[in-house]
PDB file of C-alpha atoms in Angstrom:
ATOM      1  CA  UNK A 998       3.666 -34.912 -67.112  1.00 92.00           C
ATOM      2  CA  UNK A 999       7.098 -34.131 -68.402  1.00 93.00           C
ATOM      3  CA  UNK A1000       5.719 -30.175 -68.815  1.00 95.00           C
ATOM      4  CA  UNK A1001       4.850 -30.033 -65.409  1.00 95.00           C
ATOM      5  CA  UNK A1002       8.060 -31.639 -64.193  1.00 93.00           C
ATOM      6  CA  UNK A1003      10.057 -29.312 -66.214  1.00 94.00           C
ATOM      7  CA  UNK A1004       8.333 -26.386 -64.527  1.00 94.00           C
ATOM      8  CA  UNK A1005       6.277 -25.272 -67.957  1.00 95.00           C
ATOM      9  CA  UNK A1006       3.358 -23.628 -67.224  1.00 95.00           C
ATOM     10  CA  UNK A1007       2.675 -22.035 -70.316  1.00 97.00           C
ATOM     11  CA  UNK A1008       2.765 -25.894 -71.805  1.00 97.00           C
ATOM     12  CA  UNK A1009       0.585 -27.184 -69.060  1.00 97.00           C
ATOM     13  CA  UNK A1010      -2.096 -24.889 -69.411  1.00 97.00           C
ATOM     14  CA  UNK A1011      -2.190 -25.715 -72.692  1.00 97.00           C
ATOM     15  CA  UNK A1012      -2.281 -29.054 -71.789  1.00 97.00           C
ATOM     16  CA  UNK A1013      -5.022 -28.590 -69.624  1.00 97.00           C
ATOM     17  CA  UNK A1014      -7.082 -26.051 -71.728  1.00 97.00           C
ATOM     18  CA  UNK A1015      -7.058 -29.211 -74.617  1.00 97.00           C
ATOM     19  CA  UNK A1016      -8.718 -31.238 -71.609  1.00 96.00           C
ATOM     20  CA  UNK A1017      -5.486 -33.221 -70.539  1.00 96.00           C
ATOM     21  CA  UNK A1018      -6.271 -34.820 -67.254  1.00 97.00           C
ATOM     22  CA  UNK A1019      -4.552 -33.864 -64.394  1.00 96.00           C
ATOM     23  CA  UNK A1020      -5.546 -36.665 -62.239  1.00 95.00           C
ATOM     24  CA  UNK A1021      -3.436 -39.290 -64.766  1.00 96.00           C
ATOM     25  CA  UNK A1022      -0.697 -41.265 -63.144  1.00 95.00           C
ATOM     26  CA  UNK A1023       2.809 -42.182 -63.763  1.00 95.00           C
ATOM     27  CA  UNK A1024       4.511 -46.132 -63.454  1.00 94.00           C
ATOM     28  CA  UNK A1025       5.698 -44.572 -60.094  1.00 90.00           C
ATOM     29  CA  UNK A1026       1.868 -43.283 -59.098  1.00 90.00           C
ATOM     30  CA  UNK A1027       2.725 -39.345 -59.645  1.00 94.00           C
ATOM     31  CA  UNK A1028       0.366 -36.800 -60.618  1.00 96.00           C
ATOM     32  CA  UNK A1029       1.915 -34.022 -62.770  1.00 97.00           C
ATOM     33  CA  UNK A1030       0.859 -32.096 -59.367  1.00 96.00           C
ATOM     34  CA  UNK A1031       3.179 -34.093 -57.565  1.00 94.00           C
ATOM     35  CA  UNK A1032       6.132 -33.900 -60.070  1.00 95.00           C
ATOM     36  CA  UNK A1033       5.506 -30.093 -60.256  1.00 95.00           C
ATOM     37  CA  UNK A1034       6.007 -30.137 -56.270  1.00 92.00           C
ATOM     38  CA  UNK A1035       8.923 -32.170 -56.494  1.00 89.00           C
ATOM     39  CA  UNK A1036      10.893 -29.876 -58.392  1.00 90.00           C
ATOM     40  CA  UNK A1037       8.940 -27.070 -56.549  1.00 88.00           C
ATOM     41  CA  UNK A1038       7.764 -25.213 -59.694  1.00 91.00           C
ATOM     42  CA  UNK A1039       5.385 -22.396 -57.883  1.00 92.00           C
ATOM     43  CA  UNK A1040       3.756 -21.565 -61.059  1.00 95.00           C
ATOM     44  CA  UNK A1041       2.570 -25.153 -62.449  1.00 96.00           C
ATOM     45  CA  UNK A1042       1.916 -25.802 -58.815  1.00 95.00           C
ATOM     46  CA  UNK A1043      -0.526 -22.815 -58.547  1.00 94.00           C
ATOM     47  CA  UNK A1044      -2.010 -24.472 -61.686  1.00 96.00           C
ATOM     48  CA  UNK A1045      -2.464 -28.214 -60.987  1.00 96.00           C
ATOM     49  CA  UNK A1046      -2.957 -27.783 -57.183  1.00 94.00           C
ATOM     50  CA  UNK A1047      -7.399 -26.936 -58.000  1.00 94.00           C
ATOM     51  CA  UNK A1048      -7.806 -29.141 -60.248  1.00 95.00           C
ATOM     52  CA  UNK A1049      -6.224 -32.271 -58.852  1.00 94.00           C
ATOM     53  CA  UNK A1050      -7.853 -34.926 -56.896  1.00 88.00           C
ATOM     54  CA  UNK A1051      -5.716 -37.675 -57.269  1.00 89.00           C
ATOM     55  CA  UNK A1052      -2.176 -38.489 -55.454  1.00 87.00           C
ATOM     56  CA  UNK A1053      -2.643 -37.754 -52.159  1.00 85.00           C
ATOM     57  CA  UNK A1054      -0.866 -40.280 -50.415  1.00 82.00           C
ATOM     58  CA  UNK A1055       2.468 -39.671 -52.664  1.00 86.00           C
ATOM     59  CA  UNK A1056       1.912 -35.793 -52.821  1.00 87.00           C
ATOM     60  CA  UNK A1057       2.244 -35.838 -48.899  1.00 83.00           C
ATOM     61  CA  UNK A1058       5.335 -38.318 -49.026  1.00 82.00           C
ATOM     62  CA  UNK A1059       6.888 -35.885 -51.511  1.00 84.00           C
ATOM     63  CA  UNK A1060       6.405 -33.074 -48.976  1.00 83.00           C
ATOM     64  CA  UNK A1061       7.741 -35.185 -46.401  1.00 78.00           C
ATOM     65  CA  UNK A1062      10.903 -35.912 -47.737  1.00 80.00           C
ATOM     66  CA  UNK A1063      11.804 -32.662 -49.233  1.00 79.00           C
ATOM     67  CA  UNK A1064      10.544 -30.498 -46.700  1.00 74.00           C
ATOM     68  CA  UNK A1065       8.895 -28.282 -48.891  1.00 77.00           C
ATOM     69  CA  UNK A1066       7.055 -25.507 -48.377  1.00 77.00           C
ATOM     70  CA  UNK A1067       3.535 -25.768 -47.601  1.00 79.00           C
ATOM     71  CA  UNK A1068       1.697 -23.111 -50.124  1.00 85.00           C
ATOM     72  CA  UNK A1069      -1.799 -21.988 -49.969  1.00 88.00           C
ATOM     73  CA  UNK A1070      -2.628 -24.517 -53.114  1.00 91.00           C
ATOM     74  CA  UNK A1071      -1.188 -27.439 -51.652  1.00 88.00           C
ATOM     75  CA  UNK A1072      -2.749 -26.643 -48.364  1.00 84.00           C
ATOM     76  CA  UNK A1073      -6.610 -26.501 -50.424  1.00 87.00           C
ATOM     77  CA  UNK A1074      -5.485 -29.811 -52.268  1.00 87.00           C
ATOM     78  CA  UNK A1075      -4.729 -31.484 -48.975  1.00 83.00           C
ATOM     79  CA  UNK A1076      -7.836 -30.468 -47.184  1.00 81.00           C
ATOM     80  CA  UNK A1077     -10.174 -31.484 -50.435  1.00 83.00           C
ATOM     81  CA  UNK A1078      -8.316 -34.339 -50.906  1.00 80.00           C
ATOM     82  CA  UNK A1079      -8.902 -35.568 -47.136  1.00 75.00           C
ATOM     83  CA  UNK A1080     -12.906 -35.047 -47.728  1.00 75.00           C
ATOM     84  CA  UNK A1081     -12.558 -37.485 -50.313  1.00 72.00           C
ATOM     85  CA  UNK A1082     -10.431 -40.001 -48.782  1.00 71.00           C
ATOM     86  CA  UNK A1083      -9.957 -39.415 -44.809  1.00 72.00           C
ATOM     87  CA  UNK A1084      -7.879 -43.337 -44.686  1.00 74.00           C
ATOM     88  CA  UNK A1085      -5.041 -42.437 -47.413  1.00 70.00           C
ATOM     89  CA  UNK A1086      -4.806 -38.407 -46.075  1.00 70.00           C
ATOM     90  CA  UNK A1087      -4.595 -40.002 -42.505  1.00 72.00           C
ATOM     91  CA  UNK A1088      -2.123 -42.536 -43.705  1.00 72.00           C
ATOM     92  CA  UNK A1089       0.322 -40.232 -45.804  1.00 69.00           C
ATOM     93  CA  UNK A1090       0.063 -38.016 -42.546  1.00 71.00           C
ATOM     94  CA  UNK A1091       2.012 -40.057 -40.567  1.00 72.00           C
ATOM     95  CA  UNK A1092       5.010 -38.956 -42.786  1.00 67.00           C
ATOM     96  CA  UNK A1093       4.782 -35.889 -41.886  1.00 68.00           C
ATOM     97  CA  UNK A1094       4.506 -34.721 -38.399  1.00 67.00           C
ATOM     98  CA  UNK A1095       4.759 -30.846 -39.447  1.00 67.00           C
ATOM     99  CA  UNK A1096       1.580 -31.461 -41.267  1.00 70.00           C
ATOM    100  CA  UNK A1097       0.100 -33.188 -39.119  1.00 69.00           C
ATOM    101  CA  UNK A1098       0.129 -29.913 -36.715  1.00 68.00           C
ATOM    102  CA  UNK A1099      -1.084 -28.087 -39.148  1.00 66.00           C
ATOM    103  CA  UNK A1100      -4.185 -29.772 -40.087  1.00 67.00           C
ATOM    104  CA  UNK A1101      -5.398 -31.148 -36.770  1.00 65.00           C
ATOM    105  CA  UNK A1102      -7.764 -28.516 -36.937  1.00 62.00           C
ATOM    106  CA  UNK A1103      -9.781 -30.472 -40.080  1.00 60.00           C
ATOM    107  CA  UNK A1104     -13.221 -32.134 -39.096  1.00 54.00           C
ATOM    108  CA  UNK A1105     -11.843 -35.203 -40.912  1.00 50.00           C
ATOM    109  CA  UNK A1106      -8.580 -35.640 -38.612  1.00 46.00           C
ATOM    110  CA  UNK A1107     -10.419 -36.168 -35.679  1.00 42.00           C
ATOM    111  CA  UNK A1108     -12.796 -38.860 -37.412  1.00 44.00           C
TER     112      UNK A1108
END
């Protein structure tokens, strides 16, 4: 986790080439995805983003509060991650009325 927060992708590929998981948690509930985001490391981001599942909910709080910037692999984690859980996606939306714009167009917002 600490890799990812400290923006080192070389170390988290590594990490994830030895099979680390990427959907572990933190005491707070982060993902190394979300710690990557929060210190907006583009390059671990990239990284963690398609191979995530986990986190949603906190990921899109993150986002929310930052007001970062919505990349293409954070846009692909959002959308899988609503297939698998429409409730905590819909949830964590409400955080984020930007987003919520942006992905009205999603079969699974409009279930």
């Amino acid at each position: 986790m600490s890799a990812a927060q400290n923006g080192a992708s070389e170390a988290v590929e590594e990490l994830l080439q030895r099979g680390a998981n990427p959907n572990a948690l933190n005491r707070d509930g982060d993902t190394a995805l979300t710690l990557a985001l929060s210190e907006n490391s583009s390059s671990v981001i990239s990284m963690l983003a398609p191979v995530t599942c986990a986190g949603a909910k906190r990921l899109l709080n993150v986002l929310g509060e930052r007001k970062i910037e919505l990349t293409e692999p954070i846009k692909d984690f959002i959308e899988r991650a609503g297939e698998d859980d429409q409730d905590v996606l819909t949830e964590g939306l409400k955080n984020c009325p930007e987003l919520i714009q942006y992905f009205s167009h999603l079969k699974w917002r409009s279930r």
